[in-house]
Amino acid sequence: MSRILARRSEGTATLAGAVVAPAPADAPTGAQAAGAVGAEGQPVAAVPPTDAAAPRHEAGLRVVPVKHWGRWALSAIVAFVILQFLWSLATNPQWQWNVFAEYFFAPSVINGLWLTLGLTVVSGVAGFVLGAVLAVFRLSKSPLLNAAAWWYIWFFRSVPLVVQILVWYNLGYLYPTLGLGTPFTTDFWLLEFPTTTLISAFAAAAIGLSLHQAAYSAEIIRAGILSVDQGQLEAAGALGLPRRIRFFRITLPQAARAIVPNAFNEIIGLVKGTSVVFIVALPELFYTVQVIYNRNQRVIPLLLVAVVWYALITTILSIAQYHVERRFARGAVRELPPTPIQRATSWARIQWQRLGDAPAHGSLTPAGAAAASGTASTRTGGAA
C-alpha cells in the first residue's frame, strides 16, 4: 500500500512540474487502467487523462456590448418631450411668471397653506387612530364587532368624500339640536346645543376627512397585521408572552414594513384631498387661489401657485417615507441600499479618480512615493 501511495505522489509531483513526459504508445487508456490492480492485489483508482488538445480561449477577442435600440429610441423621445416642455416654460409669456412670483408668498396663500396642513394633520391622526380600532374589530372573533367594522368600511368607501362633507356641514337640517339626556328621546336635560353652532365649516371638513380616511386606514392596518408570519405569533404564545408584548414587540414592528408605504400614500392623497373642502367655503389653499383668480382673471399663474405648493408638500412627505421605510427595512435585508446622497457622492468620487486628479484608495501620488523612498533610504543609511 505504501508503494502505491509513493507512486501516486510521484505522479502528482510530475503533473505539478513545468514539463510532463508524453505517454508511451502502449500506455493503457483510462478504461484499461480502471481495472489495474496494485502490487498487493488492491485496485488502483484510474486518473482521467488530461486533454492536451482542449480548446483555449483565444486572446484578443473584442467584447461587443449589447445594443438596446428600443431603449435608446424611447429615451430620445422622452428627452425630447422634456426639453420641449422646458423650452415652452421659458419662452411662453402666457405662464406669467411675474404673477406667479407675486402671489407665491402672498399672506392669503400662506394662510390657506397652513389651513391645508392643519386639516391634513387632524384628519390623518384621527383617521389612522380610528382605522386602527376598526382593524382590531375586523380581526376580532366577536361577530358583532367584526360586522360593525365591515359595514362601516363598506359605507364610507362607497360614499364620495364631497357628499360626506356636505352631509356633515348640513347636519343641522336633520338634527337642529344635539345634546345629552335620556336615551331614545329628545329630552336633552343634561346638555343641549344647536348643531349649526357646533359643526362649523372646519369641523365638517375635519369630520368628513377623518371618517373617510379611517375606512381606508383600517384595511391597510389589517393587511399589515395579517402579513406577519403566524409561526412567530404561535412561538411567542408558546413562550407565555403577554398579549400586549406580543402585539407591540413582535407583530407591530413587522407589520409596519407593510403598513408604512401604503400609509404614506394615503397621507399624500389626503393632502390633495383637502382641496375638496372648497365646497363648504373653507379658505384652504385651493379655495384661496380660486378666490384670487376669480378677481384678477389670472387663472394659470394662480393655479401654478397651488400646484407648486402641493408638489413641495408631497416631495417632503416622499422623502420622509423613504427614510422611514429604510429604517423599518433593517431587519429584512442584510445590507441597506445606499441613499441617493450616498450614490451621488460615490459616483462623484469615482469620476474624480478617473480624471486622475485624486489617487485611488490606498495608492500614493508620485510626490508621496518619492518622499517615501527618500525616507526609506535615509533610514537605510542611518542603519548602516
C-alpha positions as a printed Julia matrix, in Angstrom:
384×3 Matrix{Float64}:
   0.0    0.0     0.0
   2.88   2.38    0.8
   4.37   1.71   -2.65
   1.08   2.62   -4.31
   0.93   5.88   -2.37
   4.53   6.64   -3.29
   3.78   6.11   -6.97
   0.77   8.36   -6.73
   2.8   11.1    -5.06
   5.43  10.86   -7.76
   2.76  11.17  -10.45
   1.3   14.21   -8.71
   4.69  15.85   -8.44
   5.29  15.25  -12.12
   1.97  16.86  -13.08
   2.72  19.85  -10.88
   6.02  20.46  -12.76
   6.55  22.55  -15.81
   7.14  19.62  -18.24
   5.06  16.47  -18.46
   6.53  13.44  -20.23
   4.4   12.16  -23.11
   2.61   8.93  -22.53
   4.01   5.92  -24.4
   2.08   4.46  -27.29
   1.32   1.25  -25.47
   0.14   3.03  -22.33
  -3.28   1.85  -21.16
  -6.22   4.08  -21.65
  -8.41   5.33  -18.81
 -10.83   2.45  -19.31
  -7.98  -0.11  -19.23
  -6.35   1.48  -16.23
  -9.66   1.32  -14.38
  -9.18  -2.42  -13.99
  -5.49  -2.23  -12.93
  -4.51  -3.96   -9.72
  -1.77  -2.79   -7.4
   1.23  -4.75   -6.23
  -0.65  -6.08   -3.2
  -3.81  -7.02   -5.11
  -5.76  -3.84   -4.36
  -7.4   -1.92   -7.21
  -5.85   1.37   -8.21
  -8.2    4.27   -8.99
  -7.89   5.41  -12.56
  -6.81   9.02  -13.16
  -8.7   10.59  -16.07
  -6.34  11.53  -18.86
  -5.74  15.2   -19.46
  -6.78  16.51  -22.82
  -3.81  18.45  -24.03
  -5.71  19.49  -27.14
  -8.58  21.09  -25.17
  -9.81  24.3   -26.78
  -8.5   27.5   -25.27
  -9.92  31.0   -25.34
  -8.05  32.98  -27.9
  -6.51  36.18  -26.69
  -7.52  39.48  -28.2
 -11.26  38.86  -28.63
 -13.24  42.08  -28.74
 -16.22  42.3   -26.38
 -19.19  43.89  -28.12
 -21.82  45.35  -25.78
 -25.47  44.64  -26.39
 -27.21  47.4   -28.3
 -30.57  48.39  -26.81
 -32.1   50.17  -29.77
 -35.61  50.3   -28.32
 -34.4   51.72  -25.01
 -32.34  54.36  -26.79
 -35.24  55.35  -29.01
 -37.64  55.72  -26.08
 -35.03  57.66  -24.1
 -34.57  60.04  -27.0
 -38.34  60.58  -27.27
 -38.69  61.22  -23.53
 -35.71  63.61  -23.56
 -37.22  65.5   -26.5
 -40.59  65.86  -24.74
 -38.95  67.09  -21.53
 -36.76  69.6   -23.37
 -39.72  70.82  -25.41
 -41.77  71.37  -22.25
 -38.93  73.21  -20.52
 -38.46  75.36  -23.6
 -42.16  76.29  -23.56
 -41.94  77.15  -19.86
 -39.09  79.54  -20.57
 -40.42  81.16  -23.76
 -44.23  81.2   -23.46
 -45.3   84.53  -21.91
 -48.75  83.17  -21.03
 -47.29  81.43  -17.99
 -46.87  84.91  -16.45
 -44.07  84.04  -14.07
 -44.13  87.55  -12.6
 -47.69  86.94  -11.38
 -46.63  83.57  -10.01
 -43.77  85.2    -8.05
 -46.1   87.9    -6.78
 -48.65  85.53   -5.24
 -46.47  82.58   -4.26
 -45.71  84.03   -0.82
 -48.83  86.17   -0.54
 -50.26  86.24    3.03
 -53.62  84.86    1.93
 -51.94  81.95    0.12
 -49.73  81.18    3.14
 -52.79  81.23    5.45
 -54.57  78.82    3.12
 -51.48  76.6     3.1
 -51.44  76.44    6.92
 -55.12  75.55    6.93
 -54.45  72.75    4.43
 -51.65  71.39    6.62
 -53.83  71.64    9.73
 -56.65  69.7     8.07
 -54.15  67.07    6.91
 -52.67  66.58   10.4
 -56.02  66.45   12.21
 -57.68  64.17    9.66
 -54.62  61.93    9.31
 -54.17  61.37   13.04
 -57.87  60.87   13.72
 -58.3   58.68   10.65
 -55.43  56.33   11.49
 -56.37  56.07   15.18
 -59.95  55.18   14.28
 -58.67  52.94   11.48
 -56.51  51.01   13.95
 -59.56  50.42   16.15
 -61.58  49.27   13.14
 -58.77  46.94   12.06
 -58.77  45.33   15.51
 -62.55  44.95   15.25
 -62.18  43.31   11.85
 -59.72  40.8    13.33
 -61.88  40.21   16.39
 -63.65  36.91   16.95
 -66.75  38.8    18.04
 -69.35  38.63   15.25
 -70.86  41.95   16.31
 -67.59  43.9    16.28
 -66.49  42.27   13.04
 -69.78  43.02   11.28
 -69.93  46.61   12.57
 -66.4   47.33   11.3
 -67.18  45.7     7.94
 -70.33  47.76    7.43
 -68.53  50.98    8.44
 -65.72  50.36    5.94
 -68.19  49.41    3.21
 -70.33  52.54    3.72
 -67.6   55.17    3.92
 -65.71  53.71    0.96
 -68.92  53.76   -1.09
 -69.96  57.37   -0.44
 -67.92  60.1    -2.2
 -65.9   62.38    0.03
 -67.62  65.55   -1.2
 -71.02  64.11   -0.26
 -69.81  63.2     3.22
 -68.51  66.72    3.85
 -71.75  68.28    2.61
 -73.84  65.99    4.84
 -71.83  66.92    7.93
 -71.98  70.61    7.03
 -75.78  70.46    6.67
 -76.39  68.14    9.62
 -78.45  70.87   11.25
 -81.28  70.19    8.78
 -81.59  66.66   10.17
 -80.84  67.37   13.81
 -81.36  71.02   14.77
 -80.07  70.34   18.28
 -77.69  67.84   19.78
 -77.12  67.01   23.42
 -77.05  64.5    26.24
 -80.09  63.31   28.13
 -82.49  60.4    28.3
 -81.65  57.7    25.73
 -84.06  57.17   22.79
 -85.71  60.53   23.43
 -85.11  64.18   22.56
 -85.1   65.21   26.22
 -81.59  66.71   26.43
 -81.77  67.62   30.08
 -78.05  67.22   30.72
 -76.54  69.2    27.82
 -78.03  70.79   24.69
 -76.6   72.99   21.93
 -77.53  73.92   18.34
 -76.0   71.76   15.66
 -75.07  74.64   13.34
 -73.03  76.24   16.13
 -71.21  73.03   16.97
 -70.37  71.87   13.44
 -68.62  74.71   11.63
 -67.08  74.51    8.18
 -63.74  73.39    9.62
 -65.41  70.79   11.86
 -67.48  69.41    8.97
 -64.37  69.14    6.78
 -62.3   67.52    9.55
 -65.04  65.02   10.44
 -65.67  64.08    6.81
 -61.98  63.65    6.01
 -61.29  61.71    9.22
 -64.16  59.24    8.83
 -63.37  58.77    5.15
 -59.69  58.19    5.9
 -60.45  55.75    8.71
 -62.17  53.36    6.32
 -59.07  53.06    4.13
 -56.62  53.08    7.03
 -58.42  50.15    8.65
 -57.85  47.93    5.63
 -54.19  48.99    5.38
 -53.51  48.19    9.04
 -55.44  44.93    8.9
 -53.47  43.8     5.83
 -50.2   44.68    7.54
 -51.07  42.66   10.63
 -52.1   39.67    8.54
 -48.79  39.81    6.67
 -46.86  38.79    9.8
 -45.87  35.12    9.85
 -48.27  33.22   12.08
 -45.46  30.94   13.21
 -43.86  33.79   15.11
 -47.1   34.56   16.89
 -47.5   30.93   17.84
 -43.93  30.82   19.11
 -44.48  33.96   21.17
 -47.66  32.46   22.62
 -45.83  29.24   23.43
 -43.23  31.24   25.37
 -46.01  32.67   27.51
 -45.53  36.31   26.45
 -48.46  38.58   27.33
 -50.76  39.63   24.52
 -49.68  43.27   24.79
 -45.99  42.36   24.47
 -46.73  40.1    21.52
 -48.58  42.86   19.68
 -46.25  45.82   20.33
 -42.89  43.99   20.24
 -43.44  41.26   17.66
 -46.49  41.9    15.48
 -46.44  45.68   15.07
 -42.73  46.15   14.12
 -43.03  43.53   11.38
 -46.42  44.77   10.21
 -45.04  48.31    9.94
 -42.98  47.3     6.9
 -46.2   46.63    5.01
 -48.2   49.48    6.6
 -45.77  52.39    6.15
 -45.71  52.62    2.3
 -49.5   52.5     1.97
 -49.97  54.81    4.94
 -47.74  57.48    3.4
 -49.59  57.12    0.1
 -52.83  57.76    1.95
 -51.4   60.83    3.68
 -50.18  62.22    0.36
 -53.63  61.6    -1.08
 -55.15  63.28    1.97
 -53.1   66.43    1.36
 -54.56  66.71   -2.12
 -57.97  65.56   -0.88
 -58.26  68.65    1.31
 -58.86  70.64   -1.87
 -62.45  69.33   -2.0
 -63.4   71.28    1.15
 -63.77  74.38   -1.02
 -67.35  73.13   -1.37
 -68.07  74.48    2.15
 -66.2   77.78    1.51
 -63.31  76.88    3.79
 -60.34  79.09    2.81
 -57.72  76.4     2.33
 -55.04  76.63   -0.36
 -57.11  75.74   -3.41
 -60.11  77.84   -2.34
 -57.87  80.85   -1.71
 -56.32  80.53   -5.16
 -59.78  80.27   -6.69
 -60.91  83.47   -4.98
 -57.85  85.35   -6.21
 -58.05  84.29   -9.86
 -61.8   84.95   -9.94
 -60.94  88.55   -9.08
 -57.98  89.22  -11.39
 -58.65  86.54  -14.08
 -55.04  85.28  -13.88
 -56.09  81.64  -13.84
 -52.96  79.79  -14.98
 -50.34  81.52  -12.78
 -52.57  81.21   -9.7
 -53.24  77.54  -10.36
 -49.49  77.1   -10.8
 -49.01  78.56   -7.31
 -51.25  75.85   -5.85
 -49.57  73.14   -7.94
 -46.08  74.08   -6.74
 -47.13  74.19   -3.08
 -48.82  70.8    -3.32
 -45.73  69.42   -5.09
 -43.46  70.73   -2.31
 -45.59  69.13    0.4
 -45.73  65.76   -1.35
 -41.96  65.88   -2.0
 -41.25  66.38    1.7
 -43.6   63.53    2.58
 -41.96  61.28   -0.04
 -38.51  61.95    1.44
 -39.82  61.15    4.91
 -41.41  57.97    3.56
 -38.09  56.87    2.04
 -36.2   57.23    5.34
 -38.95  55.62    7.44
 -39.11  52.63    5.08
 -35.32  52.4     5.17
 -35.39  52.24    8.96
 -38.03  49.51    9.1
 -36.17  47.52    6.43
 -33.15  46.99    8.68
 -34.37  43.6     9.83
 -35.49  42.46    6.37
 -32.32  42.9     4.29
 -28.7   42.1     5.05
 -27.35  45.4     3.79
 -29.34  48.59    3.33
 -29.14  50.14   -0.16
 -27.28  53.45   -0.38
 -29.24  56.66   -0.16
 -29.38  59.0    -3.18
 -26.84  61.28   -1.5
 -24.5   58.35   -0.91
 -24.9   57.23   -4.52
 -24.15  60.71   -5.82
 -21.11  61.03   -3.55
 -19.77  57.65   -4.64
 -20.3   58.47   -8.33
 -18.53  61.82   -7.95
 -15.6   60.16   -6.16
 -15.24  57.55   -8.92
 -15.38  60.17  -11.68
 -12.81  62.31   -9.86
 -10.46  59.36   -9.58
 -10.89  58.56  -13.29
  -9.76  62.05  -14.17
  -6.51  61.36  -12.35
  -6.92  64.36  -10.06
  -7.18  62.17   -6.97
  -5.31  58.93   -6.2
  -7.21  55.71   -5.78
  -7.8   54.41   -2.3
  -4.58  53.04   -0.79
  -2.28  54.41   -3.55
   0.39  57.13   -3.34
   0.95  60.13   -5.56
   4.36  60.44   -7.32
   5.42  63.05   -4.79
   4.3   60.83   -1.95
   6.16  57.85   -3.44
   9.35  59.91   -3.81
   9.05  61.12   -0.25
   8.5   57.56    0.96
  11.54  56.28   -0.97
  13.65  59.12    0.4
  12.57  58.3     3.91
  13.39  54.63    3.37
  16.87  55.43    2.0
  17.51  57.75    4.93
  16.56  55.02    7.35
  18.8   52.57    5.48
  21.73  54.98    5.61
  21.15  55.62    9.26
  21.08  51.92    9.96
  24.28  51.43    8.02
